[in-house]
Tab-separated table of C-alpha atoms in Angstrom:
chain	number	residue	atom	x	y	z
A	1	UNK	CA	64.349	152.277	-75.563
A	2	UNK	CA	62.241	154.935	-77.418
A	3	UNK	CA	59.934	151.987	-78.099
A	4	UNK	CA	59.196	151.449	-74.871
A	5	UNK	CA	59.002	154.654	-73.645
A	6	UNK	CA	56.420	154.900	-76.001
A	7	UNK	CA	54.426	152.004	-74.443
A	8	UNK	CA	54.322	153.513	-71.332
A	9	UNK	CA	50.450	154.466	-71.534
A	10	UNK	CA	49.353	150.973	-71.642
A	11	UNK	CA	52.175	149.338	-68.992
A	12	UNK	CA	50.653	149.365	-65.126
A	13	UNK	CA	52.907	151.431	-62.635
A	14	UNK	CA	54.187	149.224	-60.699
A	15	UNK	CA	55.687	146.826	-63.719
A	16	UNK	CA	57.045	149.853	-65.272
A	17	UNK	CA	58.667	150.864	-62.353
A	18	UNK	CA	60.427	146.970	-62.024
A	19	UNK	CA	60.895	147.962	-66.321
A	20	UNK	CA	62.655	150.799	-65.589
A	21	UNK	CA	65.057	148.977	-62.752
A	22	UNK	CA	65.674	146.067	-65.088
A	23	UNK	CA	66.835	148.782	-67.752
A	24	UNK	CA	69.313	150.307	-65.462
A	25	UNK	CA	71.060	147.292	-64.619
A	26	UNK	CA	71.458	146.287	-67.709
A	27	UNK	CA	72.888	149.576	-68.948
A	28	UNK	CA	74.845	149.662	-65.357
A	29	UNK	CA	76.110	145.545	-66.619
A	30	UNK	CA	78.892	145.978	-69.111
A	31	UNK	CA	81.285	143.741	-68.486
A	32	UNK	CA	84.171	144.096	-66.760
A	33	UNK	CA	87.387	143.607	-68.338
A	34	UNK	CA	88.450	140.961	-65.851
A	35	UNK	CA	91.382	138.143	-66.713
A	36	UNK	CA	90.504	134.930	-65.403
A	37	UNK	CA	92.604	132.106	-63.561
A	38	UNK	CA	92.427	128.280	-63.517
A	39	UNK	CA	91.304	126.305	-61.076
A	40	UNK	CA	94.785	124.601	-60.232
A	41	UNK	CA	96.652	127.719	-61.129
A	42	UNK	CA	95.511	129.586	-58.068
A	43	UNK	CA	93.348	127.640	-55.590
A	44	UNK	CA	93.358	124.181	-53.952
A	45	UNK	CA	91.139	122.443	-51.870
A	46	UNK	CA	90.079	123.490	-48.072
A	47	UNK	CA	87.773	120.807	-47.290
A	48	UNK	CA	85.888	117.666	-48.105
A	49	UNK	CA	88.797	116.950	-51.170
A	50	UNK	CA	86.636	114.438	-52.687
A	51	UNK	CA	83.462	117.096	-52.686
A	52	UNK	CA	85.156	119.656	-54.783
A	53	UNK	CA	85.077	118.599	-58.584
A	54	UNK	CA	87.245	120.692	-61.233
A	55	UNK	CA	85.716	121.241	-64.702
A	56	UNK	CA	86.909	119.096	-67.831
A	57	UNK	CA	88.430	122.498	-68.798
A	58	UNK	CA	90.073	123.426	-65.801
A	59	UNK	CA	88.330	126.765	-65.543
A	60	UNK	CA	85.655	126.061	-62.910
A	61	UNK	CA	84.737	123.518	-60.046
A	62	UNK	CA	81.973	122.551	-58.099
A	63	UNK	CA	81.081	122.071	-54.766
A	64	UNK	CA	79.154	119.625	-52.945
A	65	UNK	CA	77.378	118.971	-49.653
A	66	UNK	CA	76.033	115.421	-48.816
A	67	UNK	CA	75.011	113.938	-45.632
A	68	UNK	CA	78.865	113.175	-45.068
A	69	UNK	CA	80.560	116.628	-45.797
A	70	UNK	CA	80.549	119.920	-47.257
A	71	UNK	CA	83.188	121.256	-49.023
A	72	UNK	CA	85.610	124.305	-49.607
A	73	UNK	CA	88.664	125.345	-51.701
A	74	UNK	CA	91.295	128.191	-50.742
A	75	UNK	CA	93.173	131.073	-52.668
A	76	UNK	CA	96.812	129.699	-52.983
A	77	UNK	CA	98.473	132.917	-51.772
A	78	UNK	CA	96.876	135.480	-49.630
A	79	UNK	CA	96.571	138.971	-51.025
A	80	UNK	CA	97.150	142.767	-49.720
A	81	UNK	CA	94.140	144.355	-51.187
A	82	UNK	CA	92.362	143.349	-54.492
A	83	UNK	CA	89.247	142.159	-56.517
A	84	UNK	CA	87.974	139.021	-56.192
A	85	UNK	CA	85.167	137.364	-58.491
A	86	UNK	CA	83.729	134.182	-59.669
A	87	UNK	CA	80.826	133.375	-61.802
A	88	UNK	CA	78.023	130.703	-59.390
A	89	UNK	CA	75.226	128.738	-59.699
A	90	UNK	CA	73.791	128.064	-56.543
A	91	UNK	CA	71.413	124.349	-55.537
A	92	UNK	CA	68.142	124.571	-57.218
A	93	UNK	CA	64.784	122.517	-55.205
A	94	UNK	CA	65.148	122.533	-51.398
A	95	UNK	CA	67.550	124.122	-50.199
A	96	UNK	CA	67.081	125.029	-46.602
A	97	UNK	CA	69.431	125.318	-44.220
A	98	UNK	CA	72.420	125.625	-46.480
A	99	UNK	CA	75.063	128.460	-46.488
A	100	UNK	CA	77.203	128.894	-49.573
A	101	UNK	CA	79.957	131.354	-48.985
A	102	UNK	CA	82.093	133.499	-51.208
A	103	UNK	CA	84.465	135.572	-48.936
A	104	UNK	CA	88.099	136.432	-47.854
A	105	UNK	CA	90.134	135.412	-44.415
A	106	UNK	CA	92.880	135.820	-42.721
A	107	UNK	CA	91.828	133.822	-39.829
A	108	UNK	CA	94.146	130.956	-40.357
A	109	UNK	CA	96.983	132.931	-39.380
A	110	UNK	CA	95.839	135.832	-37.476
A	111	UNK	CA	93.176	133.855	-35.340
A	112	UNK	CA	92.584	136.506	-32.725
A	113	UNK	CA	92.234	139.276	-34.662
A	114	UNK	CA	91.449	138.313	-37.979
A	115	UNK	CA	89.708	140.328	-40.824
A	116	UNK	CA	86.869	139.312	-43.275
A	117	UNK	CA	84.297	140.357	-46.349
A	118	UNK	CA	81.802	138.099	-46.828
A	119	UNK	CA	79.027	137.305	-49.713
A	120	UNK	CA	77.056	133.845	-48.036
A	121	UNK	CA	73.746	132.491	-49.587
A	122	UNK	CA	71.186	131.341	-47.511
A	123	UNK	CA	68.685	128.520	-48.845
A	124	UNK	CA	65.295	128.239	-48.680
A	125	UNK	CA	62.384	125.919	-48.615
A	126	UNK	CA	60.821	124.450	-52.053
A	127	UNK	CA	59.349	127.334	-53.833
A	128	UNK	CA	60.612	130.643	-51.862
A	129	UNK	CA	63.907	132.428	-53.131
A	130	UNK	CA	67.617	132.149	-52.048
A	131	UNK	CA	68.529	135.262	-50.297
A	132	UNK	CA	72.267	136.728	-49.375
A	133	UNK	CA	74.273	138.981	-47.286
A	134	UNK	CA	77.049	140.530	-47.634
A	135	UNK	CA	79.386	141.439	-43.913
A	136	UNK	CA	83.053	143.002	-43.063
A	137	UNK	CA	85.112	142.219	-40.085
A	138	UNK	CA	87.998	143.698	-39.631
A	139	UNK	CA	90.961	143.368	-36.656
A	140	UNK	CA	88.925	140.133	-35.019
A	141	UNK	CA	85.787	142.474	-34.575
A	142	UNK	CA	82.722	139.751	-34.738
A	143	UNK	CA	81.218	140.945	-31.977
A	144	UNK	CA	80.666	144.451	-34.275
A	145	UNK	CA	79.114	142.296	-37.058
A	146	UNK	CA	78.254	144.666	-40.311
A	147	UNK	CA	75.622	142.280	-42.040
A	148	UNK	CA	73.149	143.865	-44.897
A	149	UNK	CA	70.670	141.506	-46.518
A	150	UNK	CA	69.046	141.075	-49.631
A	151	UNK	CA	66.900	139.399	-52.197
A	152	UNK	CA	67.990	139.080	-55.539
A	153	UNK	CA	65.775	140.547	-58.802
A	154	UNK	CA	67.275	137.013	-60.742
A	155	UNK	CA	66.958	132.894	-60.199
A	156	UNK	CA	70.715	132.554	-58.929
A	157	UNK	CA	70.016	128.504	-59.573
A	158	UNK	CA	69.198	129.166	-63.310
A	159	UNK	CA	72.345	130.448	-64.823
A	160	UNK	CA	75.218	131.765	-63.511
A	161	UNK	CA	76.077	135.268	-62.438
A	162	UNK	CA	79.114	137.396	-61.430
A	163	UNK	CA	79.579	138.418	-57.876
A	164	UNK	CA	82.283	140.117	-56.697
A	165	UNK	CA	84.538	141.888	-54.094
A	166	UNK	CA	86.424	144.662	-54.401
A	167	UNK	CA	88.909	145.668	-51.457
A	168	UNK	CA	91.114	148.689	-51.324
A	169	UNK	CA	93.089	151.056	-48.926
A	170	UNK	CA	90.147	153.333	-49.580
A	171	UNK	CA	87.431	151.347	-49.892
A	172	UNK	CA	85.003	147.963	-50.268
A	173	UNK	CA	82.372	147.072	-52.812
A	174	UNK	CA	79.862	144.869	-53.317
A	175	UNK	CA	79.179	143.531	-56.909
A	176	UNK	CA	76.500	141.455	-58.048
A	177	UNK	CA	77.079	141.171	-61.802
A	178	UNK	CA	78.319	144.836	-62.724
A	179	UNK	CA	76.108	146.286	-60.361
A	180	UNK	CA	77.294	147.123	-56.888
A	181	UNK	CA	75.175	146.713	-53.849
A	182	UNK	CA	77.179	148.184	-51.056
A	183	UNK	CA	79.813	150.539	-50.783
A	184	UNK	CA	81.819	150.928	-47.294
A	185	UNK	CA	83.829	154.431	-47.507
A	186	UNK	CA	87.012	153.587	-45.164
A	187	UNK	CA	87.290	156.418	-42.664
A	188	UNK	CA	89.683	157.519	-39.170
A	189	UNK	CA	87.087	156.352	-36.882
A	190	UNK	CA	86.758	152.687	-38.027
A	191	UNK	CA	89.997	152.081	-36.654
A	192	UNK	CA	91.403	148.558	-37.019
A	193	UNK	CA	87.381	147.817	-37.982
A	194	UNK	CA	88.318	148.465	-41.103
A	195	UNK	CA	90.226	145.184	-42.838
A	196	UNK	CA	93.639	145.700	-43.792
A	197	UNK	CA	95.575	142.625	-43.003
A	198	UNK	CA	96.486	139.899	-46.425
A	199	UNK	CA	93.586	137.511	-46.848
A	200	UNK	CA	93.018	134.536	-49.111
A	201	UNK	CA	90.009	134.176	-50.782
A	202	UNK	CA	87.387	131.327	-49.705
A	203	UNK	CA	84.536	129.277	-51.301
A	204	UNK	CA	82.336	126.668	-49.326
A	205	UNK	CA	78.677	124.836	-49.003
A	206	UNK	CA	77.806	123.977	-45.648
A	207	UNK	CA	75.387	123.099	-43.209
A	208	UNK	CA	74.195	125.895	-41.289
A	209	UNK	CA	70.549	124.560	-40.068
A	210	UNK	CA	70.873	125.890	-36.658
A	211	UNK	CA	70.377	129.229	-38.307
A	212	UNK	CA	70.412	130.058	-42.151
A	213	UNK	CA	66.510	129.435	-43.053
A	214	UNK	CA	63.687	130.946	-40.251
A	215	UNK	CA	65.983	131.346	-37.390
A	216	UNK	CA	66.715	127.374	-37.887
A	217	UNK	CA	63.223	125.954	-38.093
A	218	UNK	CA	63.915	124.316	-41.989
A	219	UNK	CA	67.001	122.054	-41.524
A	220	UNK	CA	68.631	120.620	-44.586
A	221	UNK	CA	66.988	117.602	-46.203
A	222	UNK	CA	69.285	115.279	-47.030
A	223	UNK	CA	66.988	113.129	-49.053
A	224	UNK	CA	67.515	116.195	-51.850
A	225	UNK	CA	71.859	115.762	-51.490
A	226	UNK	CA	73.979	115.991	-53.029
A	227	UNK	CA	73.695	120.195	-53.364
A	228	UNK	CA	75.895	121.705	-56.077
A	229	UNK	CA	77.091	125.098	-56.442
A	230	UNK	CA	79.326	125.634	-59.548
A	231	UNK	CA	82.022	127.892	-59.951
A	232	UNK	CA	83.742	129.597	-63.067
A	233	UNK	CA	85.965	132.259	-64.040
A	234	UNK	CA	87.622	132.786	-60.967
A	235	UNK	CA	89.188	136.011	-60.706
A	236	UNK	CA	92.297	137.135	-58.462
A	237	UNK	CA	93.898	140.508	-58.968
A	238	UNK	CA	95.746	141.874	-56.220
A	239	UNK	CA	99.733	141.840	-54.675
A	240	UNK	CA	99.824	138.322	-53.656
A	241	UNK	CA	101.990	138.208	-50.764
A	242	UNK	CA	103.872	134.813	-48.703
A	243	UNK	CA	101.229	133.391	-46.708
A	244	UNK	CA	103.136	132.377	-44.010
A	245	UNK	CA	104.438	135.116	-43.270
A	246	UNK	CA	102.887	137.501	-40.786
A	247	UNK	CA	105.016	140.540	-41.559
A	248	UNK	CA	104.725	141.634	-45.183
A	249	UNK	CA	106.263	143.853	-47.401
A	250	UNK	CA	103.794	147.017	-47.805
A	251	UNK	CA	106.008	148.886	-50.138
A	252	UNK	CA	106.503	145.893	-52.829
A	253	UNK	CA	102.599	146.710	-53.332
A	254	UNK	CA	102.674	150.014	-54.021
A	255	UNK	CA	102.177	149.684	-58.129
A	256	UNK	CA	99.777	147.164	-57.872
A	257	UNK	CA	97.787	149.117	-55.319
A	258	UNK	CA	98.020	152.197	-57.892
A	259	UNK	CA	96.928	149.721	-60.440
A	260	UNK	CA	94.007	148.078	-58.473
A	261	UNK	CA	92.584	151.882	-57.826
A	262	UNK	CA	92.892	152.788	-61.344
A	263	UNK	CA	90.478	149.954	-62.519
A	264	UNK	CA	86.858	150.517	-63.766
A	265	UNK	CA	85.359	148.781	-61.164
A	266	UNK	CA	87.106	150.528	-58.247
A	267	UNK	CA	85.059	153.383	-58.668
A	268	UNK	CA	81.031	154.015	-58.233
A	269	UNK	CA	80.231	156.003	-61.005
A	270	UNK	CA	77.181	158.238	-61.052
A	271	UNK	CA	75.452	155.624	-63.337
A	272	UNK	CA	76.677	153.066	-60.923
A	273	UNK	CA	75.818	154.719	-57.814
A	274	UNK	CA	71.982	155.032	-59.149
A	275	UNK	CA	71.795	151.454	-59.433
A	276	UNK	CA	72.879	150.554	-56.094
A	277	UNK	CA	70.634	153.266	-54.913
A	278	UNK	CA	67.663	151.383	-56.974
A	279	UNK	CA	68.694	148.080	-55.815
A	280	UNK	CA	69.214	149.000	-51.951
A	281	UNK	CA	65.529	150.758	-52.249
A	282	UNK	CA	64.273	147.622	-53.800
A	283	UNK	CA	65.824	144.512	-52.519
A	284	UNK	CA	67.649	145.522	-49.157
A	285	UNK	CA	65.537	143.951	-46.050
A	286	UNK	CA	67.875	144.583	-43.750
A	287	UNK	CA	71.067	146.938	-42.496
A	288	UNK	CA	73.061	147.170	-39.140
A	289	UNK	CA	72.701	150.605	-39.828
A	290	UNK	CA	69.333	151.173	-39.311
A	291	UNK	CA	69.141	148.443	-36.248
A	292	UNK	CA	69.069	151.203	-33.494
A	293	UNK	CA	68.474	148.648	-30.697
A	294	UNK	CA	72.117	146.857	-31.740
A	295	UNK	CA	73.885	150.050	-32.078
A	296	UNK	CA	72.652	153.207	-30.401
A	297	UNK	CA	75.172	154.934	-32.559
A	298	UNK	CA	75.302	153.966	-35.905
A	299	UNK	CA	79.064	152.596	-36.736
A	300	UNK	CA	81.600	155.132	-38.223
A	301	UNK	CA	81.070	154.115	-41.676
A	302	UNK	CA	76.654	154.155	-42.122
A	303	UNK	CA	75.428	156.687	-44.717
A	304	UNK	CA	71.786	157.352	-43.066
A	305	UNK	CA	70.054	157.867	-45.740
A	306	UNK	CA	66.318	159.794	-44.936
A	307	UNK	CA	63.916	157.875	-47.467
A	308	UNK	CA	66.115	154.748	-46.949
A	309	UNK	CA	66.009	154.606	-42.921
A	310	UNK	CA	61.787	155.903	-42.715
A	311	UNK	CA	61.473	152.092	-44.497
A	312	UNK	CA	63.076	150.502	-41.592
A	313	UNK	CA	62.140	149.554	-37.901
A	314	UNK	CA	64.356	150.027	-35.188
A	315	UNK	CA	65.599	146.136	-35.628
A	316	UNK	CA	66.964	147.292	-38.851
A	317	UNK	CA	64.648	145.329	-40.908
A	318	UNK	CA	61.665	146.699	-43.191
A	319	UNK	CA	58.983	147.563	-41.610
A	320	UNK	CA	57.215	143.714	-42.458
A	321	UNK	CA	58.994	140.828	-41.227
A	322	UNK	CA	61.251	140.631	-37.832
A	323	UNK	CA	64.873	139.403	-36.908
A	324	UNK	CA	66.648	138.136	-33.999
A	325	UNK	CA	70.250	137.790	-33.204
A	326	UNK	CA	72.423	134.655	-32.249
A	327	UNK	CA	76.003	133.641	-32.042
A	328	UNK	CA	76.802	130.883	-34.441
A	329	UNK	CA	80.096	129.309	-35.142
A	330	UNK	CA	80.939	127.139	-38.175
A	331	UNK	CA	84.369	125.917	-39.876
A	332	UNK	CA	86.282	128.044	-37.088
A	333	UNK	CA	84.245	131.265	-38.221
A	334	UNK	CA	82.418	132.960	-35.149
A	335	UNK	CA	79.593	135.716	-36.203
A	336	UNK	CA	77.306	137.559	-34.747
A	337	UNK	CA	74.273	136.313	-37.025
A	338	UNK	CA	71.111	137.923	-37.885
A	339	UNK	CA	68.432	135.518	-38.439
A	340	UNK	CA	65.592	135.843	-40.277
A	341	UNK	CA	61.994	134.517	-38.827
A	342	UNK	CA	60.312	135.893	-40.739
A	343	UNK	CA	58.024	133.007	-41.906
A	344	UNK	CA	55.525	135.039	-44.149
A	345	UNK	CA	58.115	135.931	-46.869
A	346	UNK	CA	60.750	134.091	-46.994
């Protein structure tokens, strides 16, 4: 470090500033102490059986989308609170028009008024970068969508990286690697908006070409199929509770919940909390927060930050680019979307 700091004279601004951010994730990225599950010990296919391919060792799978199907596995049990991670490596090439999702549900059994937190990876065309966002539903609220976007400083189709999802009575974080992205701060006023029923934990590759790349405009091209997004270390910590049934047993939880808050990863630390702020400045193109002609208000939960909100137009993206919104439905999961068409940088 003192070397570098010593190179400073003869490093341009602008790539020491990027220096400096790449240094503070990587002091922000110790691992996790995290215990991993098998593939068969806690998950099972959702869809297209023959599509989802468990590793020789058991610990991983992948999942593939050809011109037939997609595919999708499930959680085994569903779970009242917890953290939830896996290690991916998203489709290299073209990719447009893909969606690969990493989120938790309930909607199978409360399908009116289900809750959901959701990491899904849009593709892109030859050449130009995956991007992500991350959304929260809670008590069947879609038509109060919560979506943030982002790019990513890394090549997710190089090597695989951590992302995860943390979910307490208290709070919901973000993780990409050790780093988190977003923080939502549960509060009185979001109400049922805030999740709170059991959920399982999801993982699928789909088609979404009606929306995922340019509002739509780049389809998938299924002369580059099959796509493969691999999966390892799958993590599940939380008070796994009967699936079927709709009534559960809040008390039975308690220690686990104690346990779950007590981890290192439950809390933003100031070190932490830096390198969100770093990585929200940096690579966060858009926020419901700042979109002022969606929500005159903003929701309960938004942190309106000065700096952060002066880089934003009132459709809640930077002030380059534009977005649109449009209902989209896919694998019985109804959002309220925001699409990029942005063309120029995508």
């Amino acid at each position: 470090m003192d070397h570098m700091l010593r190179c400073v004279g003869t490093i341009p601004k602008l790539s020491f500033l990027l220096l400096l951010s790449l240094l503070l994730f990587s002091f922000v990225n110790a691992a996790f102490d995290l215990a991993t599950i098998p593939f068969n010990d806690g998950f099972s296919p959702l869809f297209g059986d023959n599509n989802v391919v468990r590793s020789a060792d058991g610990n991983g799978v992948k999942l593939l989308l050809d011109r037939f199907t997609g595919s999708g596995f499930i959680s085994s049990n569903m779970y009242n609170y917890g953290f939830f991670s896996a290690r991916i490596k998203l489709p290299s090439n073209y990719t447009a028009g893909l969606c690969v999702a990493f989120y938790t549900s309930n909607g199978d059994v409360f399908e009116k008024s289900h809750d959901e937190l959701d990491f899904e990876f849009l593709g892109n065309i030859g050449g130009k970068p995956w991007r992500f966002q991350t959304n929260l539903y809670g008590n069947g609220s879609t038509n109060r969508g919560r979506e943030e976007r982002y790019r990513l400083w890394f090549d997710p189709t190089k090597e695989y990286h951590r992302y995860s999802i943390l979910w307490t009575a208290k709070n919901v974080i973000f993780y990409v690697d050790e780093v988190p992205i977003r923080e939502v701060l549960r509060s009185e006023k979001m109400g049922g908006d805030y999740p709170s029923k059991p959920m399982s934990l999801y993982a699928t590759i789909w088609d979404a070409s009606n929306w995922a790349t340019s509002g739509g405009k780049y389809k998938v091209n299924y002369k580059y199929a099959p796509f493969v997004t691999q999966f390892n270390d799958l993590v599940l910590k939380g008070c796994s509770v009967d699936p079927i049934q709709e009534v559960f047993d809040r008390q039975g939880c308690y220690g686990q919940h104690e346990d779950l808050e007590a981890q290192d990863y439950a809390a933003v630390t100031p070190m932490r909390r830096l390198a969100m702020r770093r990585f929200r400045q940096r690579y966060m193109y858009y926020s419901y927060c700042y979109d002022t002609l969606r929500y005159n208000v903003p929701p309960p939960e938004c942190v309106i930050v000065p700096s952060e909100k002066q880089r934003f137009k009132e459709t809640g993206r930077l002030r380059f680019g534009g977005s649109h919104r449009r209902q989209s439905r896919r694998k019985g999961r109804t959002t309220n979307a925001v699409v990029d068409t942005d063309e120029g940088d995508m």
